[in-house]
Coordinates of C-alpha atoms in Angstrom, one line a residue:
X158 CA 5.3 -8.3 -77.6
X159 CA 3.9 -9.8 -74.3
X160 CA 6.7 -7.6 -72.7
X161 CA 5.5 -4.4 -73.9
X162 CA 1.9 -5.1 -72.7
X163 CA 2.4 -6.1 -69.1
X164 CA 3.2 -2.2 -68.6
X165 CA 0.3 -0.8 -70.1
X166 CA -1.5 -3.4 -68.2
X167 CA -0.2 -2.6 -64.6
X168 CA -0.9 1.1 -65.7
X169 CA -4.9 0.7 -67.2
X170 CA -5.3 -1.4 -63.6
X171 CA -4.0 1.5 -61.4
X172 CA -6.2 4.0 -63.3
X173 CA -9.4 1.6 -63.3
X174 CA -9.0 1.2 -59.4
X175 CA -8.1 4.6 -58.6
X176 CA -11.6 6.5 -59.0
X177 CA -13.2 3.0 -56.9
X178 CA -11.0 4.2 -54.2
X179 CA -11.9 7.6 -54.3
X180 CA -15.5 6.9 -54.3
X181 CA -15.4 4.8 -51.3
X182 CA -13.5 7.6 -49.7
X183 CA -16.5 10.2 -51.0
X184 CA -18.7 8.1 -49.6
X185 CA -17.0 7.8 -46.1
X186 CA -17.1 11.6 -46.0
X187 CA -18.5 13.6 -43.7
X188 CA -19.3 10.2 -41.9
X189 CA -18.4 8.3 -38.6
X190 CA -17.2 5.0 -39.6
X191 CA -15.9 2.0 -37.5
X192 CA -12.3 1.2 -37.5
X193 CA -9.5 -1.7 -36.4
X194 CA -6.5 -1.5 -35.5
X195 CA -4.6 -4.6 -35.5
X196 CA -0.6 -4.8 -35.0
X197 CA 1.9 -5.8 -33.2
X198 CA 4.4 -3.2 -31.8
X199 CA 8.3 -4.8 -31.2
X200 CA 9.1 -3.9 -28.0
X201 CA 13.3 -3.7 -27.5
X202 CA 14.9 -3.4 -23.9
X203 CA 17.8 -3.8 -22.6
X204 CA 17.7 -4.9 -18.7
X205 CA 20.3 -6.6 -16.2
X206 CA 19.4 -9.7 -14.2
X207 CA 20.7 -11.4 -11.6
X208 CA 20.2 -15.0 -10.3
X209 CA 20.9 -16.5 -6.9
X210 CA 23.7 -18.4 -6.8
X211 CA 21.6 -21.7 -5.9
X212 CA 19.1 -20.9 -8.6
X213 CA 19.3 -24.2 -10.0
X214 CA 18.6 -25.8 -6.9
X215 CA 14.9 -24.6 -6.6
X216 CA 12.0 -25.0 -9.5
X217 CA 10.8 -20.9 -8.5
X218 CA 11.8 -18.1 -7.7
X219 CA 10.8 -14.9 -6.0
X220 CA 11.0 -11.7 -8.8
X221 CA 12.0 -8.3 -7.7
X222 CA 11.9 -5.7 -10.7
X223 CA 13.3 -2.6 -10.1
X224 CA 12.8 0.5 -11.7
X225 CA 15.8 3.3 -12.2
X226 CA 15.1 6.9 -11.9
X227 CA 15.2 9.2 -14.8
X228 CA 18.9 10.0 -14.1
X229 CA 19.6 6.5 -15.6
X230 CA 18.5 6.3 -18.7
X231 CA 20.2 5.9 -22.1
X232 CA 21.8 3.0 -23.6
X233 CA 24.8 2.4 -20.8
X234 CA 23.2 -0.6 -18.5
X235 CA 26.3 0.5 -16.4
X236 CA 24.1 3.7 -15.7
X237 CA 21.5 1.1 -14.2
X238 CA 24.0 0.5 -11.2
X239 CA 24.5 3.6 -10.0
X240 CA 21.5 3.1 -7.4
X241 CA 19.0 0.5 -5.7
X242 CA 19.4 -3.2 -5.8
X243 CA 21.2 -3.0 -9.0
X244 CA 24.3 -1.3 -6.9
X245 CA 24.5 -3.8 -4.2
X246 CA 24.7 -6.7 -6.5
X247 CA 27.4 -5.1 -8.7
X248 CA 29.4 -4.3 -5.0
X249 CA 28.8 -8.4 -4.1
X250 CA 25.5 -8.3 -2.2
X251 CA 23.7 -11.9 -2.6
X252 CA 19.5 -11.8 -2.5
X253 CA 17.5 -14.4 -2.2
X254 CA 15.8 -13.5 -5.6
X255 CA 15.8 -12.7 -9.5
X256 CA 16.4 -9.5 -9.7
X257 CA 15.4 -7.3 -13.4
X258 CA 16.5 -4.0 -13.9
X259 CA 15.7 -2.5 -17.1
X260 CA 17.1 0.5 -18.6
X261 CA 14.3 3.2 -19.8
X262 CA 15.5 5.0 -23.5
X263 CA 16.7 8.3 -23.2
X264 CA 14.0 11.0 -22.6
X265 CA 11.2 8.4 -22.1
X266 CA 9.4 7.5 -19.3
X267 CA 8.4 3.6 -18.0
X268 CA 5.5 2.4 -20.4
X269 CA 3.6 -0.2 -18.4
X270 CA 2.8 -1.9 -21.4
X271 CA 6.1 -2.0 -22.5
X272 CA 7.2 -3.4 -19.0
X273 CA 4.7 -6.0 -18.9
X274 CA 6.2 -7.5 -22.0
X275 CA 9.6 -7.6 -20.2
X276 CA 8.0 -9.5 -17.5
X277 CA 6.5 -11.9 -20.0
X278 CA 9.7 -12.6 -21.2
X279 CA 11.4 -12.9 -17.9
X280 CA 8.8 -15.5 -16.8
X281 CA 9.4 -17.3 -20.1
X282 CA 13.3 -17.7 -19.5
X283 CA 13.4 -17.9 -15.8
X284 CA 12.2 -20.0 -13.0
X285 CA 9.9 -17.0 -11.7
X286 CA 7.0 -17.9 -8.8
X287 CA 4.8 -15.5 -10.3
X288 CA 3.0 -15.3 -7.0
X289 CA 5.8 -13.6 -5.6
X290 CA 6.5 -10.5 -8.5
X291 CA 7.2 -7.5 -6.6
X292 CA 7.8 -4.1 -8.2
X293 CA 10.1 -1.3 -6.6
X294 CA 11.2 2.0 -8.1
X295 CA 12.7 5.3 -7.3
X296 CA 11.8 8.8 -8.6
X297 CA 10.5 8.2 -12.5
X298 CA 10.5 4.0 -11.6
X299 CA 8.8 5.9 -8.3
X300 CA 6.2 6.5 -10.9
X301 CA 6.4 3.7 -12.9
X302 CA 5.7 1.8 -10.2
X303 CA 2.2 3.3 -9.6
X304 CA 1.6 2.9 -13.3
X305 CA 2.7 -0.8 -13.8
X306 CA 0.7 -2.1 -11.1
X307 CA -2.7 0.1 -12.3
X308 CA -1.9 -1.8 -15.6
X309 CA -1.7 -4.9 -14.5
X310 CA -3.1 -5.3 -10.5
X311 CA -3.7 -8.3 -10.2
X312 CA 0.0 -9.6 -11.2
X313 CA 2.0 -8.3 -7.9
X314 CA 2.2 -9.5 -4.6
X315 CA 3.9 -6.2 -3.6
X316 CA 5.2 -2.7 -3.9
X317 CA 7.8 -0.3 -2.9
X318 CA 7.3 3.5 -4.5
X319 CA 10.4 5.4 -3.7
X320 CA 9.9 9.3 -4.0
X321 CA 7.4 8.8 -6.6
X322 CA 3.5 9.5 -7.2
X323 CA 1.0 9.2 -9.4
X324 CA -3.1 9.6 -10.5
X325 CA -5.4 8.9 -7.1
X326 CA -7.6 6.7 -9.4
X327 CA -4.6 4.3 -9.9
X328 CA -4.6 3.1 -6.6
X329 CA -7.5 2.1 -5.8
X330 CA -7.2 -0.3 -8.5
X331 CA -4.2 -2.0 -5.9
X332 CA -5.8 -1.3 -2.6
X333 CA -5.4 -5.5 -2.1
X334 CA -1.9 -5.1 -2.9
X335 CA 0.4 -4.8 0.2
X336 CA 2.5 -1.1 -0.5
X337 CA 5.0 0.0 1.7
X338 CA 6.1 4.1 0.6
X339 CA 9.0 5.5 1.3
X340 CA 9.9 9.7 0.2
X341 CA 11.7 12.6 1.9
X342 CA 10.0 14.9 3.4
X343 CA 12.2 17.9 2.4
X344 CA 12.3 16.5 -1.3
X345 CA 12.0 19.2 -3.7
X346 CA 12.3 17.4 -6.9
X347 CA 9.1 15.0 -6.1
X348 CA 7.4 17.1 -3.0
X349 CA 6.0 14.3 -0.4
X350 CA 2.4 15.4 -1.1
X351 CA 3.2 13.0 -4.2
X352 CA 3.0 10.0 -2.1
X353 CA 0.6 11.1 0.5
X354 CA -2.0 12.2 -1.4
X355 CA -2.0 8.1 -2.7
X356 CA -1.5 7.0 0.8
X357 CA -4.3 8.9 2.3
X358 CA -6.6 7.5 -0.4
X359 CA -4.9 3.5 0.4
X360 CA -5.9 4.1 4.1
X361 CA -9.2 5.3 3.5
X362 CA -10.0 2.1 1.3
X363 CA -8.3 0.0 4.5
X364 CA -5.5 -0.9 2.7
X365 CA -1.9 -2.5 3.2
X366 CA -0.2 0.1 2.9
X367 CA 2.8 1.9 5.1
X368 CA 4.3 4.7 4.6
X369 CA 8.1 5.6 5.9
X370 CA 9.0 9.6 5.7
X371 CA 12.4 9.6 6.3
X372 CA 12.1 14.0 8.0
X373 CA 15.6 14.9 7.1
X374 CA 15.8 13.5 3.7
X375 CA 16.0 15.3 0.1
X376 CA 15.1 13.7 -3.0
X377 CA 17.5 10.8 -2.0
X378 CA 15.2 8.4 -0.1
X379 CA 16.3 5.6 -2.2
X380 CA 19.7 4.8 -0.4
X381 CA 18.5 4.1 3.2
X382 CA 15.5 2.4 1.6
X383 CA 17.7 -0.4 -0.3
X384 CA 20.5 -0.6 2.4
X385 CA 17.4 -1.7 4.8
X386 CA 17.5 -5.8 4.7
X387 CA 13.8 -5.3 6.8
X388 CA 12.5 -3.9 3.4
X389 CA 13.8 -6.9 1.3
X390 CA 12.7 -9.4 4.2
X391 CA 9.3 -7.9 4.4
X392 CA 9.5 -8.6 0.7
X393 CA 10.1 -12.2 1.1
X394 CA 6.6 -12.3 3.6
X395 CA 4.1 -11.6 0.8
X396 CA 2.3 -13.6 -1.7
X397 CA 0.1 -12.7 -4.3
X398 CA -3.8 -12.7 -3.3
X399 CA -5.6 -15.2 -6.0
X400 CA -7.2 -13.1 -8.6
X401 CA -11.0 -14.5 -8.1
X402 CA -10.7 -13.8 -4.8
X403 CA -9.7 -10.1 -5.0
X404 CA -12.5 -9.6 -8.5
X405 CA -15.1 -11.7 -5.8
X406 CA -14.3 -9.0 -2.9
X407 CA -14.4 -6.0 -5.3
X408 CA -17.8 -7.1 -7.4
X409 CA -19.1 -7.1 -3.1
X410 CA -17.7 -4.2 -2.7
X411 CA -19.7 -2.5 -5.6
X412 CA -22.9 -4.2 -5.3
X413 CA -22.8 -2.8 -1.7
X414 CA -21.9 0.7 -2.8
X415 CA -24.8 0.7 -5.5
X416 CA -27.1 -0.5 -2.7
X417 CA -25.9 2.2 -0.3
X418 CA -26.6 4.9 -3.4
X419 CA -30.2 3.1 -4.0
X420 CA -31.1 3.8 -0.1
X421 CA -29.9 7.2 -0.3
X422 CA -32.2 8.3 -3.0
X423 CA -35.1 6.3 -1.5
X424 CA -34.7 8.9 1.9
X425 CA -34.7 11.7 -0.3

């Protein structure tokens, strides 16, 4: 007997609840109500790393991540070697660094907050000076680049956009972030305007930023870039500004401006 009841039970519950549910709903319609989203989003990537062969010898290490171009992605990490650092380790070339180079899915493009949870990890698992993270990427990781540092801009202690670009507004967020830009100026898949039009706004903000046109090169600016050992040792020269200092110098920086403003409408 018990058995037959527990059905018609579940079933006189559903039916009581359902018209309490619809009234709430009524009553939220037609309305602006506040809302919360809390989840967590897994984040899967595949990526290559390689350690220096006296990694064990040292408690830290300097981080290079490197960012393919859209050519590389899919779900072959052997498609990761084809350029950048990535090649010259998998041809024998020894750095004095951990370098990550993730793969980006097939028809995506680098997420920063996906990317930031890679580094997370990597900084878990390896012996990482995170004063020393530097980000480099060519074409799409070009982009990705930009992004990841506007996301996070107080995490690097340098850059290196190849052939990319990105939203003016982004950089200023990085202006006390050392850059060094490198694209073709006859490159027709990513004009150079892409990176000057960020350069132009770095030097106006008296940046550290330089910027390296190579005049005969296409889209290809990648190759001579990452076959340069200047690039990697003016890598190894910078250091990550302390975060207080940098939020200290930019709160100045703003109290300045809104003084500036304030003076200006006085005159007027």
């Amino acid at each position: 007997m018990l058995h037959q009841l527990i059905p018609v039970t579940v079933i006189l519950f559903v039916f009581v609840c359902m018209p309490v549910a619809q009234a709430e709903e009524n009553e939220q319609s037609g309305k602006q109500q506040a809302a919360e989203l809390n989840t967590t989003i897994p984040v899967q990537m595949n990526y290559l790393v390689y350690l220096p062969k006296d990694y064990e010898q040292k408690e830290k290490w300097p981080l290079l991540l490197f960012l393919h171009g859209a050519g590389e992605r899919g779900a072959d990490l052997d498609l990761v070697t084809i350029h950048g650092p990535p090649k010259l380790v998998k041809n024998g070339k020894q750095f004095p660094f951990i370098v990550v180079s993730p793969q980006c899915p097939k028809e995506q493009l680098w997420q920063p907050v996906e990317l930031t949870a890679l580094l997370n990890e990597v900084e878990k698992k390896y012996n990482v000076d995170k004063d020393r993270i530097y980000v480099s990427g060519l074409s799409m990781g070009g982009f990705g680049t930009w992004a990841l540092a506007a996301y996070t801009p107080y995490r690097f202690a340098a850059l290196v956009p190849i052939c990319g670009g990105g939203e003016k507004f982004w950089v200023k967020k990085v202006k006390h972030v050392p850059i060094w830009v490198f694209h073709g100026a006859k490159d027709s898949a990513v004009p150079l305007d892409r990176s000057q039009a960020l350069v132009d706004v770095l030097k106006k903000a008296k940046a550290d930023v330089t910027f390296t046109v190579y005049p005969e090169a296409g889209h290809d600016s990648w190759t001579e870039t990452y076959n340069n050992p200047k690039v990697y040792e003016w890598l190894l020269q910078q250091k990550r500004k302390p975060e207080a200092e940098v939020r200290a110098a930019e709160k100045k920086e703003e109290a300045e401006r809104k003084a500036k403003r304030a003076a200006a409408k006085k005159k007027k």
